[in-house]
XYZ file of C-alpha atoms in Angstrom:
656
model
C -62.558 178.675 3.318
C -62.170 176.677 6.520
C -60.827 173.001 6.190
C -61.263 170.211 8.477
C -58.374 169.459 10.401
C -57.646 166.034 8.824
C -57.280 167.900 5.580
C -55.410 170.649 6.929
C -52.858 168.736 8.613
C -52.572 166.052 5.994
C -49.031 164.731 5.887
C -47.061 166.325 2.809
C -44.148 163.890 2.934
C -43.248 160.535 3.649
C -41.634 161.633 6.808
C -44.650 163.275 8.356
C -46.807 159.779 7.958
C -47.029 158.294 11.684
C -47.023 154.728 12.129
C -46.579 153.463 8.972
C -42.850 153.618 8.734
C -42.556 149.864 7.562
C -44.214 150.959 4.584
C -43.119 154.763 3.991
C -39.457 153.658 4.330
C -40.066 151.183 1.225
C -41.989 153.835 -0.734
C -39.368 156.189 -0.133
C -36.444 153.830 -1.158
C -38.493 153.151 -4.362
C -38.802 156.718 -5.237
C -35.066 157.464 -4.426
C -34.030 154.787 -6.598
C -36.325 155.188 -9.480
C -37.940 151.853 -9.134
C -41.758 152.682 -8.760
C -44.193 150.035 -9.426
C -46.893 150.380 -11.823
C -49.700 149.417 -9.439
C -50.011 149.391 -5.713
C -52.632 148.107 -3.409
C -53.205 149.825 -0.046
C -55.380 147.776 2.498
C -55.904 148.684 6.297
C -58.525 150.548 8.625
C -60.087 153.838 7.851
C -58.087 156.742 8.679
C -54.521 155.052 8.895
C -53.001 156.962 6.088
C -53.982 155.330 2.592
C -55.375 157.978 0.699
C -52.468 160.275 2.227
C -49.538 157.943 1.158
C -51.330 157.612 -2.348
C -51.231 161.424 -3.001
C -47.610 161.566 -1.439
C -46.576 158.756 -4.371
C -48.387 160.866 -6.919
C -46.074 163.924 -5.877
C -43.021 162.194 -5.257
C -43.219 160.472 -8.592
C -43.639 163.659 -10.424
C -41.567 165.951 -8.242
C -38.904 167.785 -10.108
C -36.545 168.184 -7.240
C -37.081 165.123 -4.759
C -35.406 165.428 -1.285
C -34.823 161.775 -0.062
C -37.530 159.718 -1.589
C -39.789 162.707 -0.338
C -41.531 165.270 -2.782
C -40.028 168.917 -2.449
C -43.475 170.490 -1.966
C -41.954 173.667 -4.069
C -42.081 172.836 -7.485
C -44.929 173.181 -10.198
C -45.644 169.745 -10.243
C -46.101 169.354 -6.006
C -47.914 172.729 -6.006
C -50.278 171.672 -8.865
C -50.867 168.279 -7.435
C -51.359 169.537 -3.734
C -54.093 172.249 -4.893
C -55.788 169.800 -7.089
C -55.324 171.293 -10.542
C -53.038 168.535 -11.974
C -55.230 166.702 -14.699
C -52.756 163.840 -14.607
C -53.578 162.794 -11.213
C -57.011 161.159 -11.111
C -58.853 160.286 -8.156
C -61.795 157.871 -8.543
C -64.355 156.741 -5.795
C -65.159 153.357 -6.653
C -68.088 153.576 -4.245
C -69.972 155.629 -6.618
C -68.106 154.626 -10.007
C -68.353 150.973 -9.555
C -69.619 149.849 -12.962
C -67.976 148.429 -16.020
C -68.348 151.252 -17.846
C -66.610 153.686 -15.567
C -63.618 151.189 -15.656
C -63.856 151.091 -19.757
C -63.569 154.940 -19.751
C -60.613 154.901 -17.439
C -59.264 152.175 -19.646
C -59.543 154.221 -22.760
C -57.687 157.333 -21.167
C -54.511 155.613 -19.726
C -53.463 155.624 -23.385
C -52.753 159.115 -23.556
C -49.505 160.562 -22.429
C -49.244 162.928 -19.484
C -50.255 166.501 -20.161
C -48.042 168.206 -17.609
C -46.375 165.729 -15.558
C -44.183 162.449 -15.722
C -46.755 160.264 -14.730
C -50.518 159.810 -15.013
C -51.605 158.327 -11.675
C -54.886 156.844 -10.823
C -56.180 156.683 -7.390
C -59.140 154.319 -6.950
C -60.744 154.278 -3.383
C -62.705 151.822 -1.720
C -61.833 149.541 -4.743
C -63.501 146.568 -3.122
C -66.859 148.164 -4.224
C -66.252 147.469 -8.019
C -68.564 145.072 -9.512
C -67.045 141.599 -10.770
C -67.459 142.819 -14.257
C -65.670 145.745 -13.410
C -62.682 144.172 -11.818
C -62.399 141.863 -14.917
C -62.504 145.089 -17.441
C -59.545 146.364 -15.241
C -57.493 143.066 -15.128
C -55.414 143.709 -18.494
C -54.870 147.156 -18.120
C -53.679 146.726 -14.339
C -51.419 143.580 -15.493
C -49.567 145.635 -18.369
C -50.441 149.372 -18.187
C -48.376 151.863 -20.210
C -44.988 153.101 -18.714
C -46.429 156.276 -17.922
C -49.355 155.115 -15.851
C -49.186 154.378 -11.940
C -52.231 152.681 -10.718
C -52.890 152.952 -6.583
C -55.752 151.089 -5.317
C -57.002 151.642 -1.735
C -59.429 149.438 0.380
C -60.457 148.759 3.953
C -61.725 145.055 3.080
C -58.972 143.298 1.401
C -60.815 139.858 1.423
C -63.350 141.330 -1.271
C -60.586 142.008 -3.719
C -60.300 139.065 -6.345
C -57.068 137.064 -6.155
C -56.441 138.361 -9.819
C -56.096 141.646 -8.600
C -54.062 140.847 -5.543
C -51.446 139.344 -7.815
C -50.689 135.751 -6.519
C -47.147 134.918 -7.436
C -46.916 132.179 -9.821
C -44.053 130.613 -7.740
C -43.134 130.663 -4.340
C -40.199 129.012 -2.325
C -40.711 128.267 1.580
C -37.108 127.442 3.115
C -36.769 126.944 6.994
C -36.236 124.024 9.512
C -38.283 120.899 9.685
C -42.061 121.242 11.283
C -42.406 124.877 10.810
C -45.179 125.040 8.806
C -43.750 124.829 5.099
C -46.112 122.136 3.940
C -48.990 123.321 5.859
C -48.700 126.992 4.311
C -48.394 125.335 1.025
C -51.545 123.831 1.401
C -53.525 126.749 2.700
C -52.142 128.784 -0.057
C -53.784 125.934 -2.541
C -57.110 126.291 -0.814
C -57.263 129.993 -0.344
C -56.158 130.532 -4.064
C -58.903 128.241 -5.152
C -61.682 129.360 -2.712
C -65.000 130.354 -3.842
C -65.499 132.538 -0.677
C -62.531 133.466 0.879
C -62.632 135.376 4.471
C -60.168 137.924 4.996
C -57.419 136.049 2.591
C -58.267 132.765 4.374
C -60.005 129.780 2.827
C -63.504 129.360 3.981
C -62.801 125.573 4.372
C -66.632 125.156 3.292
C -66.883 125.275 -0.321
C -66.606 122.312 -2.803
C -62.619 123.614 -3.584
C -61.627 123.812 -0.043
C -63.291 120.466 0.793
C -61.947 118.453 -2.109
C -58.223 119.810 -1.407
C -58.557 118.974 2.332
C -59.763 115.570 1.623
C -57.069 114.838 -0.980
C -59.467 114.364 -3.924
C -58.654 117.404 -6.013
C -56.892 116.451 -8.951
C -55.728 119.920 -9.536
C -53.324 120.030 -6.416
C -50.514 117.671 -7.013
C -47.843 117.163 -4.250
C -44.642 115.722 -5.316
C -41.606 114.562 -3.101
C -38.440 115.530 -4.601
C -36.519 113.216 -2.500
C -38.115 110.111 -4.463
C -38.802 112.034 -7.548
C -35.543 113.802 -8.503
C -35.039 112.822 -11.699
C -34.932 114.878 -15.192
C -37.737 112.454 -16.278
C -40.000 113.202 -13.392
C -39.801 117.090 -14.131
C -40.326 116.580 -17.795
C -43.585 114.494 -16.803
C -44.654 117.764 -14.638
C -43.484 119.959 -17.451
C -45.820 118.180 -19.639
C -48.722 118.284 -17.440
C -48.799 121.993 -16.573
C -50.083 122.921 -20.090
C -53.578 121.495 -19.196
C -56.212 123.781 -17.792
C -57.750 122.953 -14.155
C -60.305 120.471 -14.321
C -62.210 121.443 -11.472
C -60.453 124.493 -9.837
C -59.338 127.854 -10.884
C -55.683 127.079 -10.443
C -53.357 123.893 -10.768
C -50.888 124.031 -7.623
C -47.883 121.968 -7.767
C -46.269 121.571 -4.444
C -42.641 120.113 -4.550
C -41.321 119.130 -1.101
C -37.700 118.751 -0.362
C -37.008 120.322 -3.616
C -33.172 120.975 -2.788
C -33.028 117.146 -3.491
C -33.536 117.560 -7.248
C -30.720 116.854 -9.601
C -28.910 119.366 -11.466
C -30.485 118.151 -14.592
C -33.855 118.207 -13.119
C -33.417 121.841 -11.905
C -32.446 122.876 -15.380
C -35.375 120.950 -16.973
C -37.787 123.074 -14.603
C -36.240 126.603 -14.940
C -38.251 127.699 -18.312
C -41.528 126.433 -16.893
C -40.904 127.939 -13.457
C -40.058 131.311 -15.057
C -43.048 131.516 -17.404
C -45.873 128.959 -16.614
C -49.335 129.295 -17.781
C -51.523 131.711 -15.929
C -53.407 128.759 -14.195
C -50.461 127.399 -12.549
C -49.076 128.032 -9.308
C -45.604 126.327 -8.009
C -44.850 126.243 -4.293
C -41.492 124.818 -3.432
C -40.460 123.694 0.119
C -36.963 123.019 1.458
C -34.880 122.710 4.685
C -31.672 123.453 2.844
C -31.867 126.598 1.206
C -28.064 126.640 0.566
C -28.587 123.736 -2.220
C -31.087 125.489 -4.273
C -29.669 127.246 -7.475
C -29.442 130.971 -7.977
C -31.469 130.539 -11.045
C -34.256 129.123 -9.284
C -33.991 131.672 -6.461
C -34.287 134.462 -8.880
C -37.834 132.944 -10.108
C -39.523 132.500 -6.879
C -40.874 134.638 -4.158
C -38.714 133.365 -0.952
C -40.127 133.196 2.561
C -38.070 132.161 5.456
C -39.939 130.235 8.292
C -38.145 130.626 11.696
C -38.292 128.195 14.554
C -40.954 128.531 16.789
C -40.393 129.726 20.125
C -40.826 127.197 23.252
C -43.336 129.121 24.862
C -45.540 128.969 21.597
C -44.928 125.392 21.217
C -45.959 124.709 24.959
C -49.247 126.762 24.252
C -50.202 124.782 21.117
C -49.692 121.463 22.877
C -51.546 122.596 25.803
C -54.404 123.035 23.256
C -53.718 119.817 21.828
C -53.890 118.059 24.919
C -57.420 119.789 25.893
C -58.587 118.754 22.628
C -57.383 115.118 22.827
C -58.287 114.532 26.586
C -54.463 114.079 27.386
C -53.040 114.978 30.635
C -49.447 116.307 30.632
C -47.642 118.248 33.701
C -45.751 121.295 32.829
C -42.387 119.617 32.996
C -43.101 117.211 30.672
C -44.422 119.909 27.890
C -41.029 121.917 28.590
C -39.086 118.939 27.854
C -40.691 118.092 24.593
C -40.551 122.055 23.608
C -37.020 122.044 24.237
C -36.188 118.793 22.162
C -38.132 119.845 19.397
C -35.858 122.662 18.680
C -38.357 124.855 17.296
C -40.257 122.275 15.149
C -44.190 122.115 15.595
C -44.350 118.612 13.953
C -41.488 116.926 15.948
C -43.107 118.242 19.108
C -46.495 116.790 18.468
C -44.782 113.468 17.420
C -42.947 113.206 20.542
C -46.033 114.410 22.543
C -48.161 111.497 20.838
C -45.154 108.940 21.558
C -45.034 110.007 25.328
C -49.015 109.657 25.390
C -48.318 106.074 24.000
C -52.119 105.615 23.760
C -52.802 106.566 27.272
C -53.928 109.715 28.747
C -51.364 110.931 31.081
C -47.728 112.139 30.482
C -45.363 112.722 33.485
C -41.668 113.963 33.281
C -40.305 110.788 34.723
C -41.859 108.717 31.694
C -41.143 111.544 29.202
C -37.499 111.204 30.262
C -37.247 107.721 29.703
C -39.311 107.353 26.529
C -37.290 110.165 24.788
C -33.898 109.325 25.934
C -33.593 112.821 27.268
C -31.485 114.170 30.163
C -32.912 115.985 33.082
C -31.998 119.731 33.724
C -30.840 118.058 37.247
C -28.144 115.681 35.462
C -26.897 118.340 33.178
C -26.583 121.063 36.132
C -25.053 118.382 38.347
C -22.163 117.442 35.777
C -21.552 121.254 35.523
C -21.576 121.508 39.228
C -18.745 118.503 39.294
C -16.904 120.556 36.322
C -16.710 123.879 38.592
C -15.513 121.995 41.481
C -12.713 120.437 39.621
C -14.186 116.845 40.444
C -13.068 114.588 37.668
C -14.322 111.556 39.195
C -17.525 112.851 40.126
C -18.175 114.066 36.563
C -17.158 110.745 34.898
C -19.491 108.903 37.253
C -22.233 110.963 35.893
C -21.373 110.049 32.444
C -21.069 106.440 33.279
C -24.766 106.832 34.507
C -25.791 108.018 31.085
C -23.757 105.267 29.549
C -25.265 102.630 31.683
C -28.856 103.715 30.954
C -28.193 102.787 27.141
C -28.662 106.413 26.352
C -26.991 108.019 23.289
C -23.753 109.555 24.149
C -23.748 111.920 21.306
C -27.497 112.976 21.933
C -26.452 113.757 25.588
C -23.339 115.591 24.649
C -25.400 117.813 22.410
C -27.630 118.387 25.277
C -25.041 119.311 27.558
C -23.238 121.633 24.952
C -26.739 123.539 24.867
C -26.820 123.825 28.471
C -23.447 125.189 28.438
C -24.437 127.757 25.750
C -27.422 128.727 27.987
C -24.939 129.310 31.068
C -22.592 131.414 28.779
C -25.264 133.623 27.777
C -26.904 134.012 31.126
C -23.502 135.041 32.594
C -22.243 137.065 29.758
C -25.505 139.463 29.856
C -25.472 139.273 33.645
C -28.883 137.367 34.066
C -30.720 139.101 31.129
C -31.033 135.967 29.077
C -33.712 133.639 29.973
C -32.630 130.246 30.576
C -33.645 126.856 32.163
C -34.761 126.697 35.609
C -31.586 125.439 36.989
C -29.147 127.158 34.681
C -28.757 130.200 36.734
C -27.735 128.243 39.857
C -24.891 126.331 37.919
C -23.843 129.584 36.053
C -23.113 131.099 39.168
C -19.883 128.887 39.632
C -18.426 129.954 36.086
C -16.728 132.845 34.546
C -17.244 133.897 30.783
C -13.638 132.683 30.035
C -14.306 129.430 31.909
C -17.605 128.712 29.866
C -15.999 129.729 26.493
C -13.126 127.332 27.045
C -15.530 124.434 28.023
C -17.666 124.970 24.837
C -14.685 125.161 22.789
C -13.564 121.720 24.296
C -16.843 120.102 24.065
C -17.545 121.257 20.594
C -13.986 119.758 19.616
C -15.490 116.486 21.409
C -18.436 116.330 19.294
C -16.832 116.725 15.935
C -14.720 113.817 17.073
C -18.032 111.741 17.859
C -19.223 112.635 14.488
C -16.099 111.432 12.623
C -15.837 108.414 14.833
C -19.290 107.479 16.770
C -17.936 104.063 18.231
C -15.469 106.211 20.325
C -18.214 108.580 21.531
C -17.659 107.754 25.274
C -13.948 108.148 25.179
C -14.063 111.420 23.486
C -16.454 112.575 26.076
C -14.394 111.361 29.047
C -11.319 113.083 27.409
C -13.320 116.369 27.221
C -14.257 116.206 30.909
C -10.963 115.415 32.188
C -9.875 118.372 30.152
C -12.041 120.928 31.425
C -11.897 119.566 35.129
C -7.989 120.333 34.828
C -7.393 123.203 32.842
C -3.715 122.733 33.233
C -3.865 119.936 30.876
C -4.919 122.497 27.849
C -2.316 124.365 26.426
C -4.602 126.571 24.307
C -4.794 130.294 24.682
C -8.482 129.786 25.697
C -7.577 127.683 28.798
C -4.599 130.192 29.640
C -7.126 132.985 29.834
C -9.516 130.659 32.025
C -6.445 130.091 34.423
C -5.451 134.026 34.437
C -9.147 134.668 35.230
C -9.161 132.251 38.294
C -5.969 133.526 39.336
C -7.234 137.015 39.457
C -9.882 135.955 41.274
C -7.765 134.297 44.005
C -5.414 137.191 43.973
C -8.120 139.882 44.627
C -9.309 137.994 47.452
C -5.949 137.351 49.232
C -3.776 140.347 50.681
C -1.515 141.590 48.015
C 2.146 140.976 48.525
C 4.636 142.547 45.893
C 6.408 139.978 44.326
C 9.520 142.343 44.212
C 9.782 142.015 48.161
C 11.379 138.624 48.108
C 12.995 139.270 44.874
C 15.540 141.591 46.529
C 17.461 138.462 48.357
C 18.938 137.108 45.091
C 22.661 138.008 45.020
C 23.494 140.556 42.239
C 26.819 141.220 41.023
C 27.176 144.735 43.165
C 28.120 143.048 46.586
C 30.798 141.429 44.799
C 32.596 144.550 43.829
C 32.750 145.438 47.367
C 34.870 142.535 48.103
C 37.590 143.766 45.801
C 38.500 146.639 48.264
C 40.692 144.514 50.770
C 43.922 142.586 49.526
C 43.311 138.923 49.638
C 45.494 138.127 52.818
C 44.132 134.712 52.839
C 41.442 132.590 52.579
C 40.098 132.756 56.106
C 40.009 136.741 55.542
C 37.730 136.458 52.510
C 35.533 134.038 54.508
C 35.113 135.889 57.568
C 33.523 138.845 55.626
C 30.111 139.335 54.023
C 28.971 136.366 52.023
C 30.178 137.714 48.934
C 32.955 134.979 48.694
C 30.514 132.266 48.522
C 28.386 133.986 46.016
C 31.521 134.704 44.010
C 31.990 131.150 44.217
C 28.554 130.213 43.045
C 29.073 132.503 40.296
C 31.960 130.749 39.185
C 29.946 127.337 38.960
C 27.157 129.444 36.967
C 27.786 127.992 33.512
C 26.947 124.444 34.778
C 23.690 125.703 36.471
C 22.591 127.547 33.392
C 23.092 124.375 31.122
C 21.334 122.176 33.795
C 18.363 124.867 34.161
C 17.587 123.987 30.391
C 17.080 120.606 31.397
C 14.819 121.573 34.080
C 12.889 123.834 31.564
C 12.606 120.605 29.303
C 11.315 118.283 32.351
C 8.851 120.938 33.478
C 7.581 121.292 30.236
C 6.874 117.482 29.896
C 4.733 117.695 33.090
C 2.981 121.141 32.238
C 3.328 122.913 28.798
C 2.398 126.102 30.352
C 4.759 125.974 33.033
C 7.693 125.110 30.591
C 6.697 127.961 28.142
C 6.916 130.624 30.920
C 10.223 129.135 32.620
C 11.656 129.612 28.862
C 11.858 133.400 29.868
C 13.664 133.193 32.634
C 17.266 132.952 34.121
C 18.094 130.741 37.348
C 20.637 130.980 40.293
C 21.374 128.704 43.085
C 23.131 128.872 46.370
C 24.443 126.176 48.971
C 21.606 126.763 51.125
C 19.132 125.082 48.882
C 17.558 128.400 47.545
C 16.705 128.951 44.025
C 16.544 132.350 42.551
C 14.186 132.594 39.344
C 14.531 136.276 37.345
C 11.540 136.623 35.248
C 11.711 139.071 31.825
C 8.030 140.381 33.085
C 5.713 140.780 35.786
C 3.112 138.536 34.187
C 5.487 135.529 34.089
C 6.471 136.215 37.622
C 2.788 136.209 38.712
C 1.933 133.122 36.696
C 4.899 131.147 37.834
C 3.977 132.416 41.603
C 1.143 129.983 41.780
C 1.423 127.577 44.350
C 0.803 124.421 42.369
C 3.367 125.661 39.687
C 6.012 126.655 42.498
C 5.585 122.924 43.882
C 6.187 121.495 40.306
C 9.104 123.626 39.814
C 10.526 122.576 43.189
C 10.057 118.869 42.176
C 11.858 118.943 38.858
C 14.573 121.280 39.981
C 15.276 118.972 43.039
C 15.600 115.852 40.690
C 17.722 117.699 37.932
C 19.931 119.698 40.338
C 20.367 116.833 43.126
C 19.496 119.378 45.650
C 16.591 119.615 48.168
C 14.616 122.441 46.922
C 11.236 123.281 48.640
C 8.703 125.780 47.238
C 9.200 128.020 50.054
C 12.835 128.409 49.014
C 12.088 129.513 45.194
C 12.377 133.289 45.122
C 11.240 135.235 41.961
C 12.433 138.502 41.034
C 12.510 140.758 37.618
C 15.342 140.717 35.420
C 17.427 143.969 34.752
C 17.466 145.737 31.736
C 21.166 144.574 30.875
C 19.917 141.038 31.491
C 17.325 141.182 29.137
C 19.527 142.472 26.273
C 22.499 140.088 27.046
C 22.313 136.539 25.929
C 22.724 133.922 29.018
C 26.149 132.825 28.014
C 27.596 136.487 27.571
C 26.195 136.892 30.837
C 27.877 133.988 32.406
C 31.286 135.015 30.751
C 30.959 138.464 31.898
C 30.471 137.435 35.739
C 33.176 134.839 35.484
C 35.492 137.560 34.352
C-alpha cells in the first residue's frame, strides 16, 4: 500500500531527526544511562517531530540492543513497535478521546504489567484538548505511575495545559549578578502560577490574582529579605505558616531574596520544609553569591543562572524607557551608562533616572560629571602616554582625575577595563569589538606589553583595596613602572622588553654580534710570541701587541675581582642588567676597551642595547677608574672551555 512521504520517511532513530538536536541529545543520554523519566511533555508547532520522537522513545526504551541511545531497529521489540503490533505501546488521540471516561479507562489499564515489552508506553497526542475533568482524572496517575509505565504527552498549544500537568517545581533558585531580573522573574512566576487565564505561559495581568499580586495586596505571596531576616527564628515562623492553605490564590509563594545571607542554623531549619513542602507552596530563592549557598539547599532546588545583559540590549531598553518617559538622551550618554552598569538593568535605569535629574535631557558631558565616570578620551590619552613612555604626561592626567574629586579606585577599575579591551583587540587581531577609541590606542601596544600593564595595574588595585588612603600613591607607582619597564624585574616585563627589542632589531640593519667580538685578545697570539728568544725588552715590545696583552693577562686576576664589583653596582641601578652580567667574563686593555664575553647569544643581544651599554660604561668607568665609552665595549661569545672552567682556574691557567 502507498504511504505518504512523511510516514514513509519518518525518522527511525534520534540521529535522523533534523533541527531538534537540543532535545534528541538529552533523550539519547537518558536512554543510554537508563535514567528515563516517567513522563514527558513535548510541545511545539505541528510537524516538528513531537510524535516522531515519542515513537523513537517507545522503541529505545524497549529495545533489546540499543546503540548509543538509539533503538537498533532489528530486535523483536523495535520491529513490533514499528509495524504497530505491539500492544504495550498505546497511542491515544486526545482530540477524540478527551472525556473523563476515556482517562479512567487508561488509568485502569496502567496497573497491568507489559505483555511483551519492558515498558508500557502511552502516547497522548493533542493533550491540550482533554477536558478539565479528564486532566484532573489523569493527575494522580501522571504523578506516580507504576515503574513499568511511561507517559508521553504532545501538544501544539502549551498555554492550554494546566500548571498541575506542566509540573511547576516546588522550589527554584535564581542566581546571578545584581539587576539581571531575578526578583522580577520571581514575581512573574508567582503571577503565572496563580493566573486564572495564562497566555502562552505568561500571566494575563488582568485577572483578580494577577492584579492583587501586582499591587501587593495578595497575602499568599510573601516576599522576605534574608539580609534583615536571617535568623533561625525567622525561618521557624515561615515554616509554621506554610501549612496553611492559600487564602485567595492557588499557591502560596515565598520569595526569599539575598538568601545567601541566612545563617547556617537558618538554612538547616529550612531544609526539611524546602525538600517536602505542601503541594500548595512554591519557594523562590534569589542570590548574587551562589558559592555561599549550602550544597544541601542547592540539591533541593531547580537552579537558574542569570547572565549579565549585553550593553546593546541595555541601550535598546533605555531608549524604550526614554521614549515612554519623554526623556531626551544622546547616544554617548546611553553608551556610558550601559558600560558603567556592568550588565545590570536595574543599575542602568537608576543611573538613567539620576542623570535625568528631574529634567528631560541627558548629555554625555553632564553624565560624566554626575556619575563620576571617565571619558574614553581620558582613558585613551593616558594609554597613549604609557605607549610613548611619557611618565610626566601620564602623571599629569592622573592629577586631573584627582583634582576633579573623582574616586581614584573607580577610575583605576575603568582604566583596567579599558586595557583589557585593548588586550583582547590586539590578541584577536581586531575581531574583538571594543569601545570607539580603543582600536586607535591599541595600535601602540603588543600583547606582551598589555599583559605586563594589566598585571601591574591589577596588583595596584589590590593594594588600593587593602589601603584605600594610598590609592593615588599606588596608581602613581604603577604608572611609573609601566612607563619604564626596566624598573620591573619580573618575567612579564622582561618579555615586554624583549618584544620591543625584537621590533627594533627587525627594523634596523642586522650586524652579526660576532663581527666585533673577534677583536678581544685570545690566548693563541700569546703562544706566537714564545718562538723568538727574549733578547731584551725592546725586542719584545717591537713585535706584535702580544706583549701588552701578556702584561694585561698578568693583571687579569685584579680585573676579574673588580668585575664582580661592577656587576654589583650595575645590579643596584638595573636589576636586569646585573642579572645578565653575572653570566659574563670581562677583559680590559690600556686603550680603554672593555671586552665582555657572554655565555650565550641571548645575553649578548640583551646587553648590546644602547641603554644598557651606556649604563655598563658608566659603572665600569667609576669602578675601574678608566674612561670607558659605550663605543669601546665589545661583546663576544665565550669559548667552550671557558664555559666549563671556573673563572679563577681560567686566570691561573693564563698566568702560567
